[in-house]
Amino acid sequence: MLGRCWLWCGNRCTWVLWLGSASTAGHYAQFYVCEPCLARLHHTIIDYADAMRDAPTDATGFKIPLYIAPEDPPRPEPIRYPRTRHRRPRTALGRLWHRLITGRERPSAPGA
């Protein structure tokens, strides 16, 4: 159908696909995206799944999640980074996750 994309392309008017319903704070709407934005979202989801598969582990052997709540306790050291061959990320967010799971970048504190 013809309409406005809700994602990264700047809300251009184009052919869009219905992605489903989205909700926030008691409101909901039908969610529409264009094909290029859907492809970007698809690649970001693949990058996230790859990063979680290859995520480092803490001293207890549990995988370290990419997202943690502020109230979560710090992970027991040392952090073990896997020595596997990683697939090249497809998105900017995937490249950030890759730097985190390989130890090339440390997670930043909120507001930093």
GROMACS .gro file of C-alpha atoms in nm:
model
  112
    1MET     CA    1   0.000   0.000   0.000
    2LEU     CA    2   0.109   0.359  -0.045
    3GLY     CA    3   0.188   0.550   0.272
    4ARG     CA    4   0.456   0.684   0.506
    5CYS     CA    5   0.737   0.466   0.639
    6TRP     CA    6   0.785   0.484   1.017
    7LEU     CA    7   1.156   0.408   1.032
    8TRP     CA    8   1.495   0.538   0.913
    9CYS     CA    9   1.419   0.673   0.566
   10GLY     CA   10   1.271   0.999   0.697
   11ASN     CA   11   0.904   0.908   0.669
   12ARG     CA   12   0.901   0.928   0.294
   13CYS     CA   13   0.582   0.849   0.108
   14THR     CA   14   0.636   0.522  -0.074
   15TRP     CA   15   0.514   0.165  -0.100
   16VAL     CA   16   0.505   0.024   0.252
   17LEU     CA   17   0.445  -0.311   0.416
   18TRP     CA   18   0.240  -0.363   0.730
   19LEU     CA   19   0.475  -0.498   0.996
   20GLY     CA   20   0.217  -0.543   1.269
   21SER     CA   21   0.083  -0.349   1.564
   22ALA     CA   22   0.308  -0.143   1.790
   23SER     CA   23   0.218  -0.023   2.138
   24THR     CA   24   0.359   0.212   2.397
   25ALA     CA   25   0.222   0.364   2.719
   26GLY     CA   26  -0.134   0.254   2.657
   27HIS     CA   27  -0.144   0.355   2.289
   28TYR     CA   28  -0.119   0.140   1.981
   29ALA     CA   29  -0.090   0.188   1.608
   30GLN     CA   30  -0.045  -0.012   1.294
   31PHE     CA   31   0.325  -0.018   1.199
   32TYR     CA   32   0.429   0.035   0.835
   33VAL     CA   33   0.777   0.020   0.679
   34CYS     CA   34   0.927   0.052   0.333
   35GLU     CA   35   1.137  -0.230   0.187
   36PRO     CA   36   1.479  -0.068   0.247
   37CYS     CA   37   1.394  -0.003   0.614
   38LEU     CA   38   1.257  -0.355   0.653
   39ALA     CA   39   1.584  -0.493   0.511
   40ARG     CA   40   1.782  -0.280   0.759
   41LEU     CA   41   1.567  -0.405   1.048
   42HIS     CA   42   1.611  -0.764   0.925
   43HIS     CA   43   1.991  -0.728   0.914
   44THR     CA   44   1.995  -0.568   1.260
   45ILE     CA   45   1.802  -0.865   1.401
   46ILE     CA   46   2.051  -1.106   1.239
   47ASP     CA   47   2.344  -0.903   1.384
   48TYR     CA   48   2.184  -0.918   1.731
   49ALA     CA   49   2.131  -1.295   1.710
   50ASP     CA   50   2.492  -1.345   1.596
   51ALA     CA   51   2.624  -1.122   1.876
   52MET     CA   52   2.424  -1.309   2.142
   53ARG     CA   53   2.542  -1.644   2.008
   54ASP     CA   54   2.904  -1.528   2.038
   55ALA     CA   55   2.858  -1.322   2.358
   56PRO     CA   56   3.137  -1.333   2.618
   57THR     CA   57   3.080  -1.516   2.946
   58ASP     CA   58   3.140  -1.405   3.302
   59ALA     CA   59   3.339  -1.598   3.565
   60THR     CA   60   3.036  -1.818   3.638
   61GLY     CA   61   2.998  -1.919   3.272
   62PHE     CA   62   2.683  -1.718   3.200
   63LYS     CA   63   2.661  -1.519   2.878
   64ILE     CA   64   2.681  -1.144   2.927
   65PRO     CA   65   2.373  -0.979   2.773
   66LEU     CA   66   2.409  -0.679   2.543
   67TYR     CA   67   2.147  -0.492   2.744
   68ILE     CA   68   2.134  -0.474   3.124
   69ALA     CA   69   1.910  -0.291   3.367
   70PRO     CA   70   2.067  -0.023   3.590
   71GLU     CA   71   1.982  -0.225   3.899
   72ASP     CA   72   2.158  -0.538   3.771
   73PRO     CA   73   2.470  -0.624   3.972
   74PRO     CA   74   2.807  -0.612   3.794
   75ARG     CA   75   2.915  -0.936   3.628
   76PRO     CA   76   3.177  -1.146   3.809
   77GLU     CA   77   3.523  -1.098   3.657
   78PRO     CA   78   3.705  -1.217   3.460
   79ILE     CA   79   3.510  -1.184   3.140
   80ARG     CA   80   3.594  -1.452   2.885
   81TYR     CA   81   3.576  -1.344   2.523
   82PRO     CA   82   3.524  -1.626   2.273
   83ARG     CA   83   3.799  -1.692   2.021
   84THR     CA   84   3.570  -1.775   1.735
   85ARG     CA   85   3.552  -1.636   1.388
   86HIS     CA   86   3.274  -1.379   1.376
   87ARG     CA   87   3.065  -1.305   1.071
   88ARG     CA   88   3.106  -0.946   0.958
   89PRO     CA   89   2.816  -0.736   1.094
   90ARG     CA   90   2.576  -0.588   0.841
   91THR     CA   91   2.468  -0.274   1.032
   92ALA     CA   92   2.621   0.007   1.239
   93LEU     CA   93   2.455  -0.130   1.553
   94GLY     CA   94   2.588  -0.475   1.465
   95ARG     CA   95   2.941  -0.331   1.440
   96LEU     CA   96   2.903  -0.181   1.789
   97TRP     CA   97   2.780  -0.514   1.929
   98HIS     CA   98   3.076  -0.686   1.758
   99ARG     CA   99   3.322  -0.452   1.932
  100LEU     CA  100   3.152  -0.527   2.265
  101ILE     CA  101   3.149  -0.907   2.230
  102THR     CA  102   3.513  -0.918   2.116
  103GLY     CA  103   3.635  -0.696   2.400
  104ARG     CA  104   3.749  -0.415   2.169
  105GLU     CA  105   3.512  -0.176   2.345
  106ARG     CA  106   3.380  -0.168   2.701
  107PRO     CA  107   3.013  -0.091   2.772
  108SER     CA  108   2.964   0.275   2.855
  109ALA     CA  109   2.787   0.396   3.168
  110PRO     CA  110   2.442   0.556   3.129
  111GLY     CA  111   2.466   0.920   3.033
  112ALA     CA  112   2.829   0.885   2.922
   0.00000   0.00000   0.00000
